C-alpha cells in the first residue's frame, strides 16, 4: 500500500443557477447559528428528504469505488446526482472547499479533496456527502472497499461501522451528548484502535454546523442534554494506529501521523422519545 499523495485538482464544477445556495458559499465563514438545536416538525420533515437524498448520493458514489477510478470522477458522479435532484452539494464553497464531496483514502482521516489520484487495489475510500435541499442539510459518509482489501483493512472498516451503530444506540433523551463518545471509545479501545478526538460530530439543520459538538471519545466536556427533536451527526473516525494527525498544506486533508489507515462512518440523526431516527438512509 503506497502512501497517498496530492494529485491535480480540476476546476470547480458548476451548479445550475436555479438551485438555491447555502448562505456561506464563497464567504470566508458561515453565519453564526443562533437557533435552537431542537427542530420543529417542518424542519424535521425537510431534513428527512435531504438526508435520504444524501444517502442515495453516498451509495451511488460508493458503488463506483473500484481500482482505477479517480477521486475526481467520484466527485463528478456525486455532484451531478445532487444537482440533478435539485440539491446543492454542501461542501462546495464551504470555507473555500473546492469540491462537492470529501474523498478520504487509506491514511486520510477526513476532508480529502477529490483530485486526479486513481484508487488502487486494496484501498479503503471514505465518501462524505452532504445535500442542501429546501433550506436544510443532510450529512452522511461511509468507507468503501476497493478491490482486494487485506484483513486488517476489512476489520477496521467493519469495526468503525459497528462503532457508529453503538453510538446511535446510546442516544436517549435525558442523557448527555458525551455518552456517545464514551460508548464509541470503549468499543474502539477493545480492538486497539486510536479514536480521533479533534474532529467530531455536530449539530445540523438549516446550518451545516450549528455549534453543538458530539465527541467520539470519552470526555467530561460537551455534556449538552440530549432532547427530543435535536438533530446532529455521529461520525467516528477510528485509526489502526495512533489517534494523532497532521494536515497537508491544502489546509483540509487530515492524515494519520503514523501513516496507518483510518476509517469513518456517519449518519444524521433525529432524537425521538425512544432513541434516535437515522435520517440518512436511502
Short mmCIF file of C-alpha atoms in Angstrom, two decimals:
data_model
loop_
_atom_site.label_atom_id
_atom_site.label_comp_id
_atom_site.label_asym_id
_atom_site.label_seq_id
_atom_site.Cartn_x
_atom_site.Cartn_y
_atom_site.Cartn_z
CA UNK A 1 0.00 0.00 0.00
CA UNK A 2 1.60 3.25 -1.17
CA UNK A 3 1.20 6.50 0.75
CA UNK A 4 -1.49 8.84 -0.53
CA UNK A 5 -0.08 11.93 -2.22
CA UNK A 6 -1.85 15.04 -3.54
CA UNK A 7 -2.97 14.96 -7.16
CA UNK A 8 -4.21 17.63 -9.54
CA UNK A 9 -7.47 19.33 -8.57
CA UNK A 10 -9.77 20.02 -11.52
CA UNK A 11 -11.69 23.29 -11.99
CA UNK A 12 -14.72 23.83 -9.79
CA UNK A 13 -17.90 22.25 -11.07
CA UNK A 14 -20.85 24.49 -11.87
CA UNK A 15 -24.18 24.26 -10.07
CA UNK A 16 -27.29 25.23 -12.11
CA UNK A 17 -28.45 28.75 -11.31
CA UNK A 18 -31.93 27.65 -10.23
CA UNK A 19 -30.59 25.59 -7.29
CA UNK A 20 -30.56 27.64 -4.04
CA UNK A 21 -27.16 28.08 -2.42
CA UNK A 22 -26.40 27.98 1.32
CA UNK A 23 -25.64 31.44 2.67
CA UNK A 24 -21.95 30.64 3.25
CA UNK A 25 -20.96 29.81 -0.31
CA UNK A 26 -17.85 31.78 -1.28
CA UNK A 27 -17.82 33.66 2.01
CA UNK A 28 -14.88 33.27 4.41
CA UNK A 29 -17.10 31.60 7.01
CA UNK A 30 -20.76 30.74 7.57
CA UNK A 31 -23.05 32.99 9.57
CA UNK A 32 -23.19 32.10 13.26
CA UNK A 33 -26.08 29.78 14.11
CA UNK A 34 -28.41 31.30 16.70
CA UNK A 35 -31.42 28.98 16.55
CA UNK A 36 -32.43 26.01 18.67
CA UNK A 37 -30.89 22.56 18.43
CA UNK A 38 -34.46 21.24 18.83
CA UNK A 39 -36.16 21.38 15.44
CA UNK A 40 -39.81 21.96 14.57
CA UNK A 41 -41.86 19.44 12.62
CA UNK A 42 -41.46 21.23 9.29
CA UNK A 43 -37.66 21.39 9.56
CA UNK A 44 -37.53 17.73 10.56
CA UNK A 45 -39.58 16.66 7.57
CA UNK A 46 -37.37 18.65 5.19
CA UNK A 47 -34.30 17.07 6.83
CA UNK A 48 -35.73 13.61 6.19
CA UNK A 49 -35.90 14.41 2.47
CA UNK A 50 -32.40 15.93 2.34
CA UNK A 51 -30.99 13.05 4.38
CA UNK A 52 -32.46 10.40 2.10
CA UNK A 53 -31.05 12.17 -0.94
CA UNK A 54 -27.59 12.43 0.63
CA UNK A 55 -27.70 8.72 1.46
CA UNK A 56 -28.59 7.86 -2.13
CA UNK A 57 -25.69 10.02 -3.37
CA UNK A 58 -23.32 8.35 -0.89
CA UNK A 59 -24.30 4.87 -2.02
CA UNK A 60 -24.21 5.78 -5.71
CA UNK A 61 -20.70 7.19 -5.44
CA UNK A 62 -19.65 4.26 -3.27
CA UNK A 63 -20.79 1.81 -5.94
CA UNK A 64 -18.19 3.35 -8.27
CA UNK A 65 -15.29 2.94 -5.82
CA UNK A 66 -13.04 0.47 -7.62
CA UNK A 67 -9.41 0.28 -8.68
CA UNK A 68 -8.62 2.73 -11.47
CA UNK A 69 -11.28 5.37 -10.84
CA UNK A 70 -10.05 8.84 -9.87
CA UNK A 71 -11.45 10.52 -6.79
CA UNK A 72 -12.28 13.47 -9.08
CA UNK A 73 -14.54 11.16 -11.11
CA UNK A 74 -16.25 10.10 -7.88
CA UNK A 75 -16.79 13.78 -7.13
CA UNK A 76 -18.35 14.29 -10.57
CA UNK A 77 -20.79 11.43 -10.00
CA UNK A 78 -21.89 12.82 -6.64
CA UNK A 79 -22.07 16.40 -7.91
CA UNK A 80 -24.24 15.55 -10.90
CA UNK A 81 -26.56 13.34 -8.87
CA UNK A 82 -27.22 16.04 -6.29
CA UNK A 83 -27.69 18.76 -8.89
CA UNK A 84 -29.99 16.55 -10.97
CA UNK A 85 -32.20 16.24 -7.89
CA UNK A 86 -32.27 19.96 -7.15
CA UNK A 87 -29.79 19.87 -4.25
CA UNK A 88 -26.66 21.90 -3.67
CA UNK A 89 -23.52 19.94 -2.62
CA UNK A 90 -22.98 21.49 0.82
CA UNK A 91 -19.18 21.23 0.82
CA UNK A 92 -18.75 23.18 -2.44
CA UNK A 93 -17.54 26.64 -1.45
CA UNK A 94 -17.77 25.94 2.30
CA UNK A 95 -14.84 27.88 3.80
CA UNK A 96 -13.23 27.60 0.37
CA UNK A 97 -13.50 23.83 -0.05
CA UNK A 98 -13.25 23.29 -3.83
CA UNK A 99 -15.24 20.09 -4.37
CA UNK A 100 -18.72 18.60 -3.92
CA UNK A 101 -17.76 15.78 -1.55
CA UNK A 102 -14.79 14.61 0.52
CA UNK A 103 -12.86 11.51 -0.58
CA UNK A 104 -10.51 10.21 2.11
CA UNK A 105 -8.30 7.28 1.13
CA UNK A 106 -6.38 4.95 3.48
CA UNK A 107 -4.41 7.12 5.94
CA UNK A 108 -6.52 10.20 5.16
CA UNK A 109 -8.76 10.62 8.21
CA UNK A 110 -11.16 13.20 6.77
CA UNK A 111 -11.64 16.15 4.39
CA UNK A 112 -9.69 14.66 1.49
CA UNK A 113 -10.09 16.77 -1.67
CA UNK A 114 -11.05 14.78 -4.78
CA UNK A 115 -8.29 15.00 -7.38
CA UNK A 116 -6.53 13.09 -10.15
CA UNK A 117 -5.30 10.26 -7.89
CA UNK A 118 -6.54 6.86 -9.03
CA UNK A 119 -7.95 4.45 -6.47
CA UNK A 120 -5.67 1.42 -6.10
CA UNK A 121 -6.47 -2.21 -5.46
CA UNK A 122 -6.71 -2.69 -1.69
CA UNK A 123 -7.57 0.94 -0.85
CA UNK A 124 -10.29 1.90 1.60
CA UNK A 125 -12.12 5.05 0.48
CA UNK A 126 -14.38 7.22 2.59
CA UNK A 127 -17.04 9.19 0.72
CA UNK A 128 -18.55 12.09 2.70
CA UNK A 129 -21.58 13.72 1.05
CA UNK A 130 -23.89 16.47 2.26
CA UNK A 131 -27.02 17.62 0.43
CA UNK A 132 -28.50 21.10 0.89
CA UNK A 133 -32.13 20.87 -0.14
CA UNK A 134 -35.14 23.04 0.70
CA UNK A 135 -33.10 25.03 3.19
CA UNK A 136 -31.63 22.16 5.24
CA UNK A 137 -28.60 19.86 5.18
CA UNK A 138 -28.33 16.07 5.28
CA UNK A 139 -24.81 14.82 6.04
CA UNK A 140 -23.50 11.26 5.76
CA UNK A 141 -20.41 9.24 4.94
CA UNK A 142 -19.25 5.65 4.58
CA UNK A 143 -15.99 3.84 3.91
CA UNK A 144 -15.90 1.58 0.86
CA UNK A 145 -13.53 -1.22 -0.15
CA UNK A 146 -11.68 -1.09 -3.47
CA UNK A 147 -10.75 -4.47 -4.86
CA UNK A 148 -8.92 -6.93 -2.62
CA UNK A 149 -8.60 -5.23 0.77
CA UNK A 150 -6.49 -7.05 3.36
CA UNK A 151 -7.91 -8.43 6.59
CA UNK A 152 -6.66 -5.54 8.74
CA UNK A 153 -8.41 -3.04 6.47
CA UNK A 154 -11.65 -5.01 6.34
CA UNK A 155 -11.72 -5.36 10.12
CA UNK A 156 -11.10 -1.64 10.57
CA UNK A 157 -14.00 -0.75 8.28
CA UNK A 158 -16.39 -3.22 9.90
CA UNK A 159 -15.46 -2.17 13.43
CA UNK A 160 -15.87 1.51 12.55
CA UNK A 161 -19.35 0.81 11.18
CA UNK A 162 -20.17 -1.02 14.40
CA UNK A 163 -18.80 1.88 16.48
CA UNK A 164 -21.25 4.22 14.74
CA UNK A 165 -24.12 1.79 15.35
CA UNK A 166 -23.25 1.60 19.04
CA UNK A 167 -23.05 5.38 19.27
CA UNK A 168 -26.51 5.68 17.73
CA UNK A 169 -27.94 3.14 20.18
CA UNK A 170 -26.58 5.25 23.08
CA UNK A 171 -28.76 8.22 22.10
CA UNK A 172 -31.65 8.73 24.54
CA UNK A 173 -33.42 11.89 25.64
CA UNK A 174 -32.27 12.84 29.12
CA UNK A 175 -28.74 11.57 28.60
CA UNK A 176 -25.75 13.81 27.87
CA UNK A 177 -24.17 14.07 24.43
CA UNK A 178 -20.80 12.84 25.71
CA UNK A 179 -22.24 9.39 26.48
CA UNK A 180 -21.95 8.78 22.72
CA UNK A 181 -18.19 9.20 22.77
CA UNK A 182 -17.87 7.10 25.92
CA UNK A 183 -19.58 4.18 24.18
CA UNK A 184 -17.61 4.58 20.94
CA UNK A 185 -14.21 4.82 22.59
CA UNK A 186 -14.91 1.89 24.89
CA UNK A 187 -15.68 -0.29 21.88
CA UNK A 188 -12.78 1.01 19.77
CA UNK A 189 -10.21 0.52 22.54
CA UNK A 190 -11.20 -3.15 22.88
CA UNK A 191 -9.94 -3.59 19.33
CA UNK A 192 -6.84 -1.46 19.82
CA UNK A 193 -7.86 1.47 17.62
CA UNK A 194 -6.99 5.11 18.04
CA UNK A 195 -10.07 7.34 18.25
CA UNK A 196 -9.74 10.75 16.60
CA UNK A 197 -10.67 13.49 19.07
CA UNK A 198 -10.26 16.78 17.25
CA UNK A 199 -12.86 16.15 14.54
CA UNK A 200 -16.33 15.46 15.88
CA UNK A 201 -20.00 15.07 15.13
CA UNK A 202 -22.04 18.27 15.06
CA UNK A 203 -25.45 19.82 15.21
CA UNK A 204 -27.07 20.22 11.80
CA UNK A 205 -30.26 21.53 10.21
CA UNK A 206 -30.65 24.86 8.46
CA UNK A 207 -26.99 25.28 9.43
CA UNK A 208 -24.32 22.86 8.16
CA UNK A 209 -22.59 23.00 11.58
CA UNK A 210 -24.67 24.54 14.35
CA UNK A 211 -22.02 24.69 17.06
CA UNK A 212 -23.18 21.62 19.01
CA UNK A 213 -20.23 19.23 19.38
CA UNK A 214 -20.71 15.46 19.51
CA UNK A 215 -17.47 13.82 20.74
CA UNK A 216 -16.45 10.30 19.73
CA UNK A 217 -14.13 9.83 22.72
CA UNK A 218 -14.59 9.66 26.48
CA UNK A 219 -14.66 13.19 27.89
CA UNK A 220 -16.39 15.17 30.62
CA UNK A 221 -16.75 18.08 28.20
CA UNK A 222 -19.51 18.53 25.63
CA UNK A 223 -22.20 17.40 28.05
CA UNK A 224 -25.22 19.06 26.42
CA UNK A 225 -28.52 17.46 27.36
CA UNK A 226 -30.00 15.24 24.64
CA UNK A 227 -33.58 16.37 23.95
CA UNK A 228 -36.38 15.11 21.71
CA UNK A 229 -36.26 16.92 18.36
CA UNK A 230 -32.50 17.55 18.33
CA UNK A 231 -30.67 16.75 15.10
CA UNK A 232 -26.96 16.03 14.92
CA UNK A 233 -24.37 13.79 13.30
CA UNK A 234 -22.31 10.98 14.75
CA UNK A 235 -19.24 10.24 12.63
CA UNK A 236 -16.47 8.30 14.41
CA UNK A 237 -13.00 8.13 12.87
CA UNK A 238 -11.02 5.07 14.01
CA UNK A 239 -7.34 4.59 13.23
CA UNK A 240 -5.35 1.36 13.12
CA UNK A 241 -2.57 3.16 14.99
CA UNK A 242 -2.30 6.49 16.77
CA UNK A 243 -5.19 8.93 17.04
CA UNK A 244 -2.76 11.77 16.33
CA UNK A 245 -2.84 13.53 12.98
CA UNK A 246 -1.26 16.14 10.75
CA UNK A 247 -2.67 18.32 7.97
CA UNK A 248 -1.47 18.77 4.41
CA UNK A 249 -0.55 22.19 3.08
CA UNK A 250 -4.00 22.46 1.45
CA UNK A 251 -5.39 23.19 4.96
CA UNK A 252 -8.03 20.48 4.52
CA UNK A 253 -6.58 16.98 4.16
CA UNK A 254 -6.09 15.35 7.57
CA UNK A 255 -3.84 12.26 7.69
CA UNK A 256 -2.74 9.92 10.46
CA UNK A 257 0.58 10.88 12.00
CA UNK A 258 1.95 7.33 11.62
CA UNK A 259 0.66 6.77 8.08
CA UNK A 260 -1.60 3.89 9.08
CA UNK A 261 -5.19 3.62 7.87
CA UNK A 262 -8.29 5.35 9.17
CA UNK A 263 -11.99 4.62 8.56
CA UNK A 264 -15.15 6.62 9.20
CA UNK A 265 -18.94 6.28 9.05
CA UNK A 266 -21.55 8.99 9.60
CA UNK A 267 -25.29 9.44 9.90
CA UNK A 268 -27.51 12.44 10.58
CA UNK A 269 -29.88 11.64 13.45
CA UNK A 270 -33.13 12.90 14.93
CA UNK A 271 -33.65 12.35 18.65
CA UNK A 272 -37.00 10.67 19.33
CA UNK A 273 -38.80 9.81 22.54
CA UNK A 274 -37.31 6.31 22.46
CA UNK A 275 -33.87 6.90 20.94
CA UNK A 276 -32.75 8.08 17.51
CA UNK A 277 -34.16 8.03 13.99
CA UNK A 278 -31.47 7.78 11.29
CA UNK A 279 -32.27 10.41 8.64
CA UNK A 280 -29.54 9.38 6.19
CA UNK A 281 -30.84 6.05 4.99
CA UNK A 282 -31.81 5.64 1.31
#
